[in-house]
Amino acid sequence: MGTTSKHSWSRRDFLKGAAAGTMSVAALGALGGCSPQQSASTASAAAADSGEAGTYDVMQELSTFNRGQNASAKAPTTPEEYIALKGDGVLSAGGGCEQLGIKPADFMLNKPAWLGDAPVVSDIADTEDCDVLVIGAGNAGTVAALRCQEEGANVFLADMQTYDEYDEYACDMACYNSKLFLDKGTPEIDTTEVFNEYMRLSRGHAHQKIVRDYAMRSGEMLDWMVGHIPAEYVEKYAKTSNYKGNDNFNGECCGQRSWPAMTQWRDEESNINMWPFVIRSVHAAFEEAGGTIKWGYQGVVLVQDGDAVTGAVFQDVDGAYHQINAKAVVVAAGDFGGNPDMRLDLSDQMRNLAWSYGNDRTDATSIGGMGRDGSGIRMCMWAGGTMEGGPRAGQAAGINGVPGFAFGGAWPCFGNDGKRFMNETMVKHGSNGYLDMLPEGQLLVNVTDANWEEYLSHQGYGHETMDRSSDYMVEEVRENMANYKTGKDGFDVRAFSRFGKEYSTVYAADTLEELAEIVGYTGEAKTNFLAEVERYNELCAKGHDDDWGCDPQNLLPIKDAPFFASFDTTGGNPSGGLCQHAAICTDGRYQVLTGEKQPIAGLYAAGNTCGQRYGIQYATPTAGNSCGSALTSGYCAAESVIEDLKA
């Protein structure tokens, strides 16, 4: 007999209760160039057969292409000679898999250490069968499981966490045109514009179908999901982006389009993020619909019949192995942000930060990262799936994160010497590479004046801006700012940073001279600061930032007392990152693709296991799109699963 969930609570039980390891360091082999006279097939085959990391000899494989190999070569001296040399104008790309004599699936000549070989498990304690197996009971997996169960499938949902330990990080959920928003007065959004903006920010590297699903169907998904959450929870905890003081809805801001569409599930009195608790009601709805949850089940390897995926093997908290057979498997096991080897090898931004931090691999792998262990991604790759290429998107906080930076991208920023040094509206969450390059101990100062609330309405809805996610937070900011005190001690303001999760220290003064001294400007730096503010005000009056190109609507003068500042210094240690968004390639129906771009029968990916959602870099036209996109991918992946099961 198969084991069952340790806590198989029903929806009624839940509501009743409510009322009362990492592997060795990765060494990803690089594919070097080969001379026209040398075939790479022999070396490639040897490296591929070895299955070992670190066997690639860089010096031996250095390219000699066009290095004295053709003594009769002559550079063309006229356009006519060049055209004649190039022939008929038909372009051909050399150096591909066919020319090198290797198969696309073997393009990575060395298997990275973090991947290794698929484990073989022989001591299976028991085997169970279902129609749909969903691996990962986070946002995407829970939505996919519930939707498939409601469509009549017999669904198992497995998660590595136990019921008692379960904690799903999610706080901001961006979903466009949800009835939840529209009923609270948020304007209807043209989702084709949202779609186009996400594709623009991804530089065309994201999968258009996946991005389109998110932009155009996330509101539908949220309203469906809210229907499975107790009404009292929705009423009490769902805070939406409906700040009435803003007349800049759907406007161009901070170098990108921006839309109000974020929900936070937050207790107003304590300011605690309630989503990790609320999602348990969605689990309860799934179980009430007849679904089965396997808590404490860590995915180990997928089961295959030929190339088709037919289930998975799990290890429970006691070390026993269990096999679940299924007609379709949805892997929604998260990202690789919690795996230091994968993070260092696959996250371009985190790797750059690591090497700039002293070129020490030990220190590099110790950079903190929030996220999952990459097991879902590895399972898909062992089954034939392929990882999306780089640059790879991730939410990396970077070396020089400055939590005291309260004002984000709305007001001018001044550096160590008192001078303004950047386009403030280009500072984006997850891509603060410019700030990451600043030396340790550099002073960063944001400044505004008595018109701070008017200026607030000109900000976008992305990260790195003051919070305006809902009326209650703005009211708290008003109260804190109204009770400001001048001097070097500063005063606390809630909701100025990290969407109301923390307090920021803000400093006030009656003159700019006093403010300069409070933040630490003396001598020449103080003189520079006062001159820069004067220059900045001139640019605001002109309506064009000749110096740094700041978005004109964010050129907001600093002229009326009291004056406010938030400041901090850059740090010297890598601060790690949030989740990593690069993952497994799918076909737009969320079916996992092989290296030959063929769908793997029975295998689907959603959430942070599904790649191609952001292309080269995470971006936020609306804060909370990571969770919103993950939820929507689970919702839409379920449709593909049901469609294929019925075919």
GROMACS .gro file of N, CA, C and O in nm, residues 377-451:
model
  300
  377ILE      N    1   1.509   2.106  -1.193
  377ILE     CA    2   1.579   2.134  -1.319
  377ILE      C    3   1.667   2.016  -1.356
  377ILE      O    4   1.670   1.972  -1.472
  378ARG      N    5   1.739   1.961  -1.259
  378ARG     CA    6   1.826   1.847  -1.288
  378ARG      C    7   1.744   1.726  -1.333
  378ARG      O    8   1.783   1.653  -1.426
  379MET      N    9   1.631   1.703  -1.269
  379MET     CA   10   1.546   1.590  -1.308
  379MET      C   11   1.501   1.602  -1.453
  379MET      O   12   1.501   1.504  -1.528
  380CYS      N   13   1.464   1.724  -1.492
  380CYS     CA   14   1.421   1.746  -1.631
  380CYS      C   15   1.537   1.726  -1.728
  380CYS      O   16   1.520   1.671  -1.838
  381MET      N   17   1.656   1.770  -1.690
  381MET     CA   18   1.772   1.755  -1.779
  381MET      C   19   1.811   1.608  -1.793
  381MET      O   20   1.847   1.563  -1.902
  382TRP      N   21   1.804   1.533  -1.686
  382TRP     CA   22   1.833   1.390  -1.695
  382TRP      C   23   1.734   1.320  -1.788
  382TRP      O   24   1.769   1.222  -1.854
  383ALA      N   25   1.613   1.373  -1.794
  383ALA     CA   26   1.511   1.312  -1.880
  383ALA      C   27   1.523   1.359  -2.025
  383ALA      O   28   1.442   1.319  -2.109
  384GLY      N   29   1.621   1.444  -2.054
  384GLY     CA   30   1.642   1.491  -2.191
  384GLY      C   31   1.614   1.637  -2.212
  384GLY      O   32   1.632   1.689  -2.323
  385GLY      N   33   1.567   1.708  -2.109
  385GLY     CA   34   1.537   1.850  -2.123
  385GLY      C   35   1.663   1.933  -2.135
  385GLY      O   36   1.774   1.887  -2.107
  386THR      N   37   1.646   2.057  -2.178
  386THR     CA   38   1.759   2.144  -2.200
  386THR      C   39   1.742   2.275  -2.124
  386THR      O   40   1.630   2.324  -2.107
  387MET      N   41   1.853   2.330  -2.078
  387MET     CA   42   1.854   2.456  -2.004
  387MET      C   43   1.861   2.572  -2.101
  387MET      O   44   1.931   2.565  -2.202
  388GLU      N   45   1.789   2.678  -2.070
  388GLU     CA   46   1.797   2.795  -2.158
  388GLU      C   47   1.936   2.857  -2.149
  388GLU      O   48   2.006   2.848  -2.048
  389GLY      N   49   1.978   2.919  -2.260
  389GLY     CA   50   2.111   2.977  -2.267
  389GLY      C   51   2.122   3.109  -2.195
  389GLY      O   52   2.025   3.163  -2.141
  390GLY      N   53   2.242   3.163  -2.191
  390GLY     CA   54   2.267   3.289  -2.123
  390GLY      C   55   2.272   3.404  -2.221
  390GLY      O   56   2.273   3.383  -2.342
  391PRO      N   57   2.276   3.527  -2.172
  391PRO     CA   58   2.271   3.564  -2.029
  391PRO      C   59   2.141   3.516  -1.965
  391PRO      O   60   2.036   3.517  -2.029
  392ARG      N   61   2.151   3.478  -1.839
  392ARG     CA   62   2.036   3.416  -1.772
  392ARG      C   63   1.978   3.511  -1.669
  392ARG      O   64   2.050   3.573  -1.592
  393ALA      N   65   1.847   3.516  -1.666
  393ALA     CA   66   1.778   3.610  -1.579
  393ALA      C   67   1.778   3.562  -1.435
  393ALA      O   68   1.758   3.444  -1.407
  394GLY      N   69   1.800   3.654  -1.345
  394GLY     CA   70   1.794   3.622  -1.203
  394GLY      C   71   1.768   3.748  -1.122
  394GLY      O   72   1.791   3.860  -1.167
  395GLN      N   73   1.717   3.728  -1.002
  395GLN     CA   74   1.695   3.839  -0.910
  395GLN      C   75   1.813   3.844  -0.814
  395GLN      O   76   1.805   3.794  -0.703
  396ALA      N   77   1.923   3.902  -0.857
  396ALA     CA   78   2.042   3.909  -0.773
  396ALA      C   79   2.048   4.044  -0.705
  396ALA      O   80   2.040   4.147  -0.769
  397ALA      N   81   2.064   4.042  -0.575
  397ALA     CA   82   2.070   4.166  -0.500
  397ALA      C   83   2.205   4.233  -0.513
  397ALA      O   84   2.217   4.353  -0.501
  398GLY      N   85   2.310   4.155  -0.536
  398GLY     CA   86   2.439   4.212  -0.563
  398GLY      C   87   2.524   4.236  -0.440
  398GLY      O   88   2.484   4.216  -0.327
  399ILE      N   89   2.645   4.282  -0.464
  399ILE     CA   90   2.739   4.308  -0.355
  399ILE      C   91   2.696   4.429  -0.275
  399ILE      O   92   2.699   4.430  -0.153
  400ASN      N   93   2.658   4.533  -0.345
  400ASN     CA   94   2.642   4.661  -0.279
  400ASN      C   95   2.497   4.699  -0.255
  400ASN      O   96   2.454   4.811  -0.280
  401GLY      N   97   2.417   4.603  -0.211
  401GLY     CA   98   2.280   4.636  -0.177
  401GLY      C   99   2.276   4.741  -0.067
  401GLY      O  100   2.354   4.736   0.027
  402VAL      N  101   2.187   4.836  -0.079
  402VAL     CA  102   2.181   4.944   0.020
  402VAL      C  103   2.039   4.954   0.076
  402VAL      O  104   1.955   5.025   0.023
  403PRO      N  105   2.008   4.880   0.181
  403PRO     CA  106   1.871   4.876   0.233
  403PRO      C  107   1.820   5.010   0.283
  403PRO      O  108   1.701   5.029   0.295
  404GLY      N  109   1.908   5.103   0.313
  404GLY     CA  110   1.863   5.233   0.360
  404GLY      C  111   1.823   5.326   0.247
  404GLY      O  112   1.785   5.440   0.270
  405PHE      N  113   1.833   5.278   0.125
  405PHE     CA  114   1.799   5.356   0.006
  405PHE      C  115   1.648   5.367  -0.004
  405PHE      O  116   1.583   5.293  -0.075
  406ALA      N  117   1.588   5.461   0.067
  406ALA     CA  118   1.443   5.459   0.083
  406ALA      C  119   1.369   5.508  -0.039
  406ALA      O  120   1.260   5.461  -0.068
  407PHE      N  121   1.425   5.601  -0.113
  407PHE     CA  122   1.345   5.670  -0.213
  407PHE      C  123   1.351   5.609  -0.353
  407PHE      O  124   1.287   5.658  -0.444
  408GLY      N  125   1.433   5.508  -0.371
  408GLY     CA  126   1.435   5.437  -0.497
  408GLY      C  127   1.464   5.525  -0.616
  408GLY      O  128   1.556   5.606  -0.613
  409GLY      N  129   1.386   5.511  -0.724
  409GLY     CA  130   1.417   5.578  -0.849
  409GLY      C  131   1.346   5.709  -0.870
  409GLY      O  132   1.333   5.754  -0.983
  410ALA      N  133   1.296   5.773  -0.764
  410ALA     CA  134   1.217   5.894  -0.785
  410ALA      C  135   1.297   6.022  -0.772
  410ALA      O  136   1.263   6.122  -0.832
  411TRP      N  137   1.402   6.021  -0.692
  411TRP     CA  138   1.475   6.144  -0.663
  411TRP      C  139   1.623   6.130  -0.691
  411TRP      O  140   1.676   6.019  -0.696
  412PRO      N  141   1.692   6.241  -0.708
  412PRO     CA  142   1.833   6.235  -0.745
  412PRO      C  143   1.919   6.167  -0.641
  412PRO      O  144   1.892   6.172  -0.521
  413CYS      N  145   2.023   6.103  -0.690
  413CYS     CA  146   2.116   6.031  -0.603
  413CYS      C  147   2.253   6.097  -0.613
  413CYS      O  148   2.302   6.127  -0.723
  414PHE      N  149   2.315   6.118  -0.499
  414PHE     CA  150   2.445   6.183  -0.493
  414PHE      C  151   2.546   6.087  -0.431
  414PHE      O  152   2.514   6.010  -0.341
  415GLY      N  153   2.669   6.092  -0.480
  415GLY     CA  154   2.770   5.998  -0.438
  415GLY      C  155   2.866   6.051  -0.335
  415GLY      O  156   2.841   6.152  -0.267
  416ASN      N  157   2.980   5.983  -0.324
  416ASN     CA  158   3.079   6.012  -0.220
  416ASN      C  159   3.128   6.156  -0.223
  416ASN      O  160   3.155   6.216  -0.119
  417ASP      N  161   3.140   6.212  -0.342
  417ASP     CA  162   3.194   6.347  -0.357
  417ASP      C  163   3.086   6.454  -0.361
  417ASP      O  164   3.114   6.570  -0.389
  418GLY      N  165   2.961   6.415  -0.334
  418GLY     CA  166   2.852   6.511  -0.335
  418GLY      C  167   2.793   6.536  -0.472
  418GLY      O  168   2.699   6.615  -0.486
  419LYS      N  169   2.844   6.468  -0.573
  419LYS     CA  170   2.795   6.489  -0.709
  419LYS      C  171   2.695   6.382  -0.750
  419LYS      O  172   2.705   6.267  -0.709
  420ARG      N  173   2.599   6.422  -0.830
  420ARG     CA  174   2.505   6.327  -0.889
  420ARG      C  175   2.582   6.245  -0.992
  420ARG      O  176   2.661   6.299  -1.070
  421PHE      N  177   2.557   6.110  -0.994
  421PHE     CA  178   2.645   6.027  -1.074
  421PHE      C  179   2.574   5.925  -1.163
  421PHE      O  180   2.639   5.838  -1.222
  422MET      N  181   2.441   5.931  -1.176
  422MET     CA  182   2.375   5.831  -1.259
  422MET      C  183   2.234   5.876  -1.293
  422MET      O  184   2.181   5.973  -1.238
  423ASN      N  185   2.173   5.803  -1.385
  423ASN     CA  186   2.031   5.816  -1.415
  423ASN      C  187   1.956   5.730  -1.313
  423ASN      O  188   1.955   5.608  -1.322
  424GLU      N  189   1.895   5.794  -1.217
  424GLU     CA  190   1.832   5.721  -1.106
  424GLU      C  191   1.719   5.631  -1.151
  424GLU      O  192   1.691   5.529  -1.088
  425THR      N  193   1.653   5.666  -1.261
  425THR     CA  194   1.540   5.584  -1.305
  425THR      C  195   1.584   5.455  -1.372
  425THR      O  196   1.500   5.374  -1.408
  426MET      N  197   1.713   5.436  -1.389
  426MET     CA  198   1.764   5.312  -1.447
  426MET      C  199   1.805   5.211  -1.341
  426MET      O  200   1.856   5.106  -1.373
  427VAL      N  201   1.787   5.244  -1.215
  427VAL     CA  202   1.818   5.149  -1.108
  427VAL      C  203   1.700   5.055  -1.094
  427VAL      O  204   1.591   5.095  -1.056
  428LYS      N  205   1.720   4.929  -1.126
  428LYS     CA  206   1.611   4.832  -1.126
  428LYS      C  207   1.643   4.715  -1.035
  428LYS      O  208   1.757   4.670  -1.024
  429HIS      N  209   1.539   4.663  -0.974
  429HIS     CA  210   1.553   4.546  -0.886
  429HIS      C  211   1.607   4.428  -0.965
  429HIS      O  212   1.556   4.395  -1.070
  430GLY      N  213   1.711   4.365  -0.913
  430GLY     CA  214   1.767   4.248  -0.979
  430GLY      C  215   1.871   4.281  -1.084
  430GLY      O  216   1.934   4.193  -1.139
  431SER      N  217   1.892   4.409  -1.115
  431SER     CA  218   1.989   4.443  -1.219
  431SER      C  219   2.068   4.567  -1.183
  431SER      O  220   2.096   4.650  -1.267
  432ASN      N  221   2.100   4.581  -1.057
  432ASN     CA  222   2.174   4.699  -1.013
  432ASN      C  223   2.324   4.679  -1.033
  432ASN      O  224   2.405   4.704  -0.944
  433GLY      N  225   2.361   4.635  -1.153
  433GLY     CA  226   2.501   4.606  -1.179
  433GLY      C  227   2.591   4.726  -1.162
  433GLY      O  228   2.706   4.714  -1.119
  434TYR      N  229   2.540   4.845  -1.195
  434TYR     CA  230   2.621   4.965  -1.183
  434TYR      C  231   2.657   4.991  -1.037
  434TYR      O  232   2.773   5.019  -1.004
  435LEU      N  233   2.559   4.981  -0.948
  435LEU     CA  234   2.588   5.001  -0.807
  435LEU      C  235   2.681   4.893  -0.754
  435LEU      O  236   2.762   4.917  -0.664
  436ASP      N  237   2.668   4.772  -0.809
  436ASP     CA  238   2.752   4.662  -0.763
  436ASP      C  239   2.900   4.687  -0.792
  436ASP      O  240   2.987   4.630  -0.727
  437MET      N  241   2.929   4.772  -0.891
  437MET     CA  242   3.068   4.797  -0.927
  437MET      C  243   3.132   4.908  -0.844
  437MET      O  244   3.251   4.935  -0.858
  438LEU      N  245   3.054   4.973  -0.760
  438LEU     CA  246   3.110   5.080  -0.679
  438LEU      C  247   3.196   5.022  -0.567
  438LEU      O  248   3.165   4.917  -0.511
  439PRO      N  249   3.305   5.091  -0.533
  439PRO     CA  250   3.391   5.041  -0.425
  439PRO      C  251   3.318   5.038  -0.291
  439PRO      O  252   3.217   5.106  -0.271
  440GLU      N  253   3.373   4.962  -0.200
  440GLU     CA  254   3.317   4.954  -0.066
  440GLU      C  255   3.327   5.090   0.003
  440GLU      O  256   3.423   5.163  -0.014
  441GLY      N  257   3.223   5.121   0.081
  441GLY     CA  258   3.226   5.243   0.162
  441GLY      C  259   3.185   5.369   0.089
  441GLY      O  260   3.201   5.479   0.142
  442GLN      N  261   3.129   5.356  -0.032
  442GLN     CA  262   3.088   5.474  -0.107
  442GLN      C  263   2.952   5.523  -0.055
  442GLN      O  264   2.859   5.444  -0.037
  443LEU      N  265   2.942   5.653  -0.035
  443LEU     CA  266   2.819   5.712   0.017
  443LEU      C  267   2.717   5.729  -0.096
  443LEU      O  268   2.750   5.775  -0.205
  444LEU      N  269   2.594   5.688  -0.071
  444LEU     CA  270   2.484   5.705  -0.165
  444LEU      C  271   2.373   5.779  -0.093
  444LEU      O  272   2.326   5.735   0.013
  445VAL      N  273   2.330   5.891  -0.149
  445VAL     CA  274   2.232   5.977  -0.082
  445VAL      C  275   2.117   6.007  -0.176
  445VAL      O  276   2.137   6.056  -0.288
  446ASN      N  277   1.994   5.978  -0.134
  446ASN     CA  278   1.873   6.020  -0.205
  446ASN      C  279   1.814   6.140  -0.133
  446ASN      O  280   1.811   6.144  -0.010
  447VAL      N  281   1.763   6.236  -0.209
  447VAL     CA  282   1.712   6.360  -0.150
  447VAL      C  283   1.579   6.397  -0.212
  447VAL      O  284   1.557   6.381  -0.333
  448THR      N  285   1.486   6.448  -0.130
  448THR     CA  286   1.360   6.503  -0.178
  448THR      C  287   1.322   6.620  -0.086
  448THR      O  288   1.400   6.659   0.002
  449ASP      N  289   1.204   6.675  -0.108
  449ASP     CA  290   1.165   6.791  -0.026
  449ASP      C  291   1.022   6.774   0.024
  449ASP      O  292   0.968   6.663   0.027
  450ALA      N  293   0.960   6.886   0.063
  450ALA     CA  294   0.827   6.881   0.124
  450ALA      C  295   0.720   6.826   0.032
  450ALA      O  296   0.612   6.786   0.078
  451ASN      N  297   0.748   6.819  -0.098
  451ASN     CA  298   0.650   6.772  -0.196
  451ASN      C  299   0.661   6.622  -0.222
  451ASN      O  300   0.619   6.574  -0.327
   0.00000   0.00000   0.00000
